[in-house]
């Protein structure tokens, strides 16, 4: 299960370009989760893949609790949702290759 978490500063003011708080939050997440950090528009977006079956609600609980730590308590979780299934490589091989628009050009 791949879950996307979006966090925003409690006061709503973005911090452009600084990944430090995102890295701090990632470090506080369970170490067995796979994690990927993206920071866009001042929000922190982290994609996580928990190591065991869980629910989005349970992940939301864990992250909300993590955000009470003093080093990251200025952030709040504003979105937690499951991302759609990504096709596996063998599923992609069944898709015909893309064709360019200039195929018939000399």
mmCIF file of C-alpha atoms in Angstrom:
data_model
loop_
_atom_site.group_PDB
_atom_site.id
_atom_site.type_symbol
_atom_site.label_atom_id
_atom_site.label_comp_id
_atom_site.label_asym_id
_atom_site.label_seq_id
_atom_site.Cartn_x
_atom_site.Cartn_y
_atom_site.Cartn_z
ATOM 1 C CA UNK A 1 0.000 0.000 0.000
ATOM 2 C CA UNK A 2 1.389 3.383 -1.020
ATOM 3 C CA UNK A 3 0.142 6.340 1.030
ATOM 4 C CA UNK A 4 0.750 10.022 0.375
ATOM 5 C CA UNK A 5 1.015 12.357 3.363
ATOM 6 C CA UNK A 6 0.779 16.121 2.981
ATOM 7 C CA UNK A 7 1.802 18.407 5.833
ATOM 8 C CA UNK A 8 1.481 22.167 6.141
ATOM 9 C CA UNK A 9 2.700 24.587 8.763
ATOM 10 C CA UNK A 10 0.117 25.157 11.483
ATOM 11 C CA UNK A 11 0.137 28.911 10.825
ATOM 12 C CA UNK A 12 -0.300 28.239 7.094
ATOM 13 C CA UNK A 13 2.880 30.034 6.033
ATOM 14 C CA UNK A 14 5.014 28.009 3.609
ATOM 15 C CA UNK A 15 8.769 27.610 3.963
ATOM 16 C CA UNK A 16 9.977 27.588 0.366
ATOM 17 C CA UNK A 17 12.899 25.417 -0.618
ATOM 18 C CA UNK A 18 13.969 23.985 2.768
ATOM 19 C CA UNK A 19 13.780 20.192 3.068
ATOM 20 C CA UNK A 20 15.087 20.138 6.669
ATOM 21 C CA UNK A 21 11.706 19.705 8.383
ATOM 22 C CA UNK A 22 10.688 17.084 5.818
ATOM 23 C CA UNK A 23 13.850 15.142 6.609
ATOM 24 C CA UNK A 24 13.141 15.470 10.350
ATOM 25 C CA UNK A 25 9.607 14.135 9.882
ATOM 26 C CA UNK A 26 10.871 11.246 7.743
ATOM 27 C CA UNK A 27 13.379 10.352 10.471
ATOM 28 C CA UNK A 28 10.551 10.132 13.011
ATOM 29 C CA UNK A 29 8.435 7.809 10.862
ATOM 30 C CA UNK A 30 8.841 4.086 11.500
ATOM 31 C CA UNK A 31 12.237 3.086 10.146
ATOM 32 C CA UNK A 32 10.835 -0.031 8.469
ATOM 33 C CA UNK A 33 8.581 2.040 6.182
ATOM 34 C CA UNK A 34 9.833 2.891 2.712
ATOM 35 C CA UNK A 35 9.726 6.691 2.352
ATOM 36 C CA UNK A 36 10.081 9.280 -0.398
ATOM 37 C CA UNK A 37 10.174 13.024 0.319
ATOM 38 C CA UNK A 38 8.843 15.723 -1.974
ATOM 39 C CA UNK A 39 8.404 19.316 -0.939
ATOM 40 C CA UNK A 40 6.187 21.468 -3.127
ATOM 41 C CA UNK A 41 4.772 24.960 -2.608
ATOM 42 C CA UNK A 42 5.905 25.059 0.999
ATOM 43 C CA UNK A 43 3.989 21.888 1.886
ATOM 44 C CA UNK A 44 5.827 18.695 2.760
ATOM 45 C CA UNK A 45 4.706 15.658 0.799
ATOM 46 C CA UNK A 46 5.981 12.242 1.840
ATOM 47 C CA UNK A 47 5.004 8.983 0.213
ATOM 48 C CA UNK A 48 5.226 5.978 2.495
ATOM 49 C CA UNK A 49 4.892 2.268 2.010
ATOM 50 C CA UNK A 50 4.292 0.638 5.403
ATOM 51 C CA UNK A 51 6.053 -2.682 5.971
ATOM 52 C CA UNK A 52 2.907 -4.482 7.091
ATOM 53 C CA UNK A 53 -0.786 -4.390 6.153
ATOM 54 C CA UNK A 54 -2.463 -1.341 7.681
ATOM 55 C CA UNK A 55 -5.118 1.252 6.974
ATOM 56 C CA UNK A 56 -4.850 4.863 5.928
ATOM 57 C CA UNK A 57 -6.592 5.792 9.199
ATOM 58 C CA UNK A 58 -3.906 3.995 11.233
ATOM 59 C CA UNK A 59 -1.116 5.717 9.299
ATOM 60 C CA UNK A 60 -2.888 9.056 9.893
ATOM 61 C CA UNK A 61 -2.948 8.301 13.643
ATOM 62 C CA UNK A 62 0.758 7.478 13.714
ATOM 63 C CA UNK A 63 1.767 10.566 11.733
ATOM 64 C CA UNK A 64 -0.459 12.862 13.801
ATOM 65 C CA UNK A 65 1.216 11.523 16.938
ATOM 66 C CA UNK A 66 4.681 12.009 15.407
ATOM 67 C CA UNK A 67 3.839 15.631 14.614
ATOM 68 C CA UNK A 68 3.431 16.340 18.353
ATOM 69 C CA UNK A 69 7.235 16.065 18.756
ATOM 70 C CA UNK A 70 8.663 19.500 19.613
ATOM 71 C CA UNK A 71 11.074 19.507 16.656
ATOM 72 C CA UNK A 72 8.195 19.243 14.125
ATOM 73 C CA UNK A 73 5.126 20.414 16.062
ATOM 74 C CA UNK A 74 4.678 23.446 13.811
ATOM 75 C CA UNK A 75 3.460 21.049 11.079
ATOM 76 C CA UNK A 76 0.025 19.490 10.750
ATOM 77 C CA UNK A 77 -1.180 16.624 8.596
ATOM 78 C CA UNK A 78 -3.659 18.005 6.061
ATOM 79 C CA UNK A 79 -4.003 14.988 3.787
ATOM 80 C CA UNK A 80 -3.447 11.255 4.031
ATOM 81 C CA UNK A 81 -4.637 9.112 1.150
ATOM 82 C CA UNK A 82 -3.852 5.875 -0.622
ATOM 83 C CA UNK A 83 -2.352 6.226 -4.075
ATOM 84 C CA UNK A 84 -3.599 4.092 -6.954
ATOM 85 C CA UNK A 85 -1.875 0.831 -7.773
ATOM 86 C CA UNK A 86 1.270 1.218 -9.877
ATOM 87 C CA UNK A 87 1.620 -1.436 -12.590
ATOM 88 C CA UNK A 88 4.399 -3.964 -12.115
ATOM 89 C CA UNK A 89 7.110 -4.225 -14.824
ATOM 90 C CA UNK A 90 5.574 -7.420 -16.265
ATOM 91 C CA UNK A 91 2.211 -5.630 -16.543
ATOM 92 C CA UNK A 92 3.880 -2.807 -18.460
ATOM 93 C CA UNK A 93 5.301 -5.228 -21.037
ATOM 94 C CA UNK A 94 1.736 -5.982 -22.160
ATOM 95 C CA UNK A 95 1.246 -2.317 -23.137
ATOM 96 C CA UNK A 96 2.205 -1.543 -26.749
ATOM 97 C CA UNK A 97 5.148 0.878 -27.075
ATOM 98 C CA UNK A 98 4.466 4.550 -27.725
ATOM 99 C CA UNK A 99 4.781 5.636 -31.309
ATOM 100 C CA UNK A 100 6.258 8.999 -32.232
ATOM 101 C CA UNK A 101 4.363 11.473 -34.396
ATOM 102 C CA UNK A 102 7.274 11.897 -36.842
ATOM 103 C CA UNK A 103 7.454 8.254 -37.935
ATOM 104 C CA UNK A 104 6.672 8.988 -41.564
ATOM 105 C CA UNK A 105 8.936 12.026 -41.853
ATOM 106 C CA UNK A 106 11.900 11.454 -44.215
#
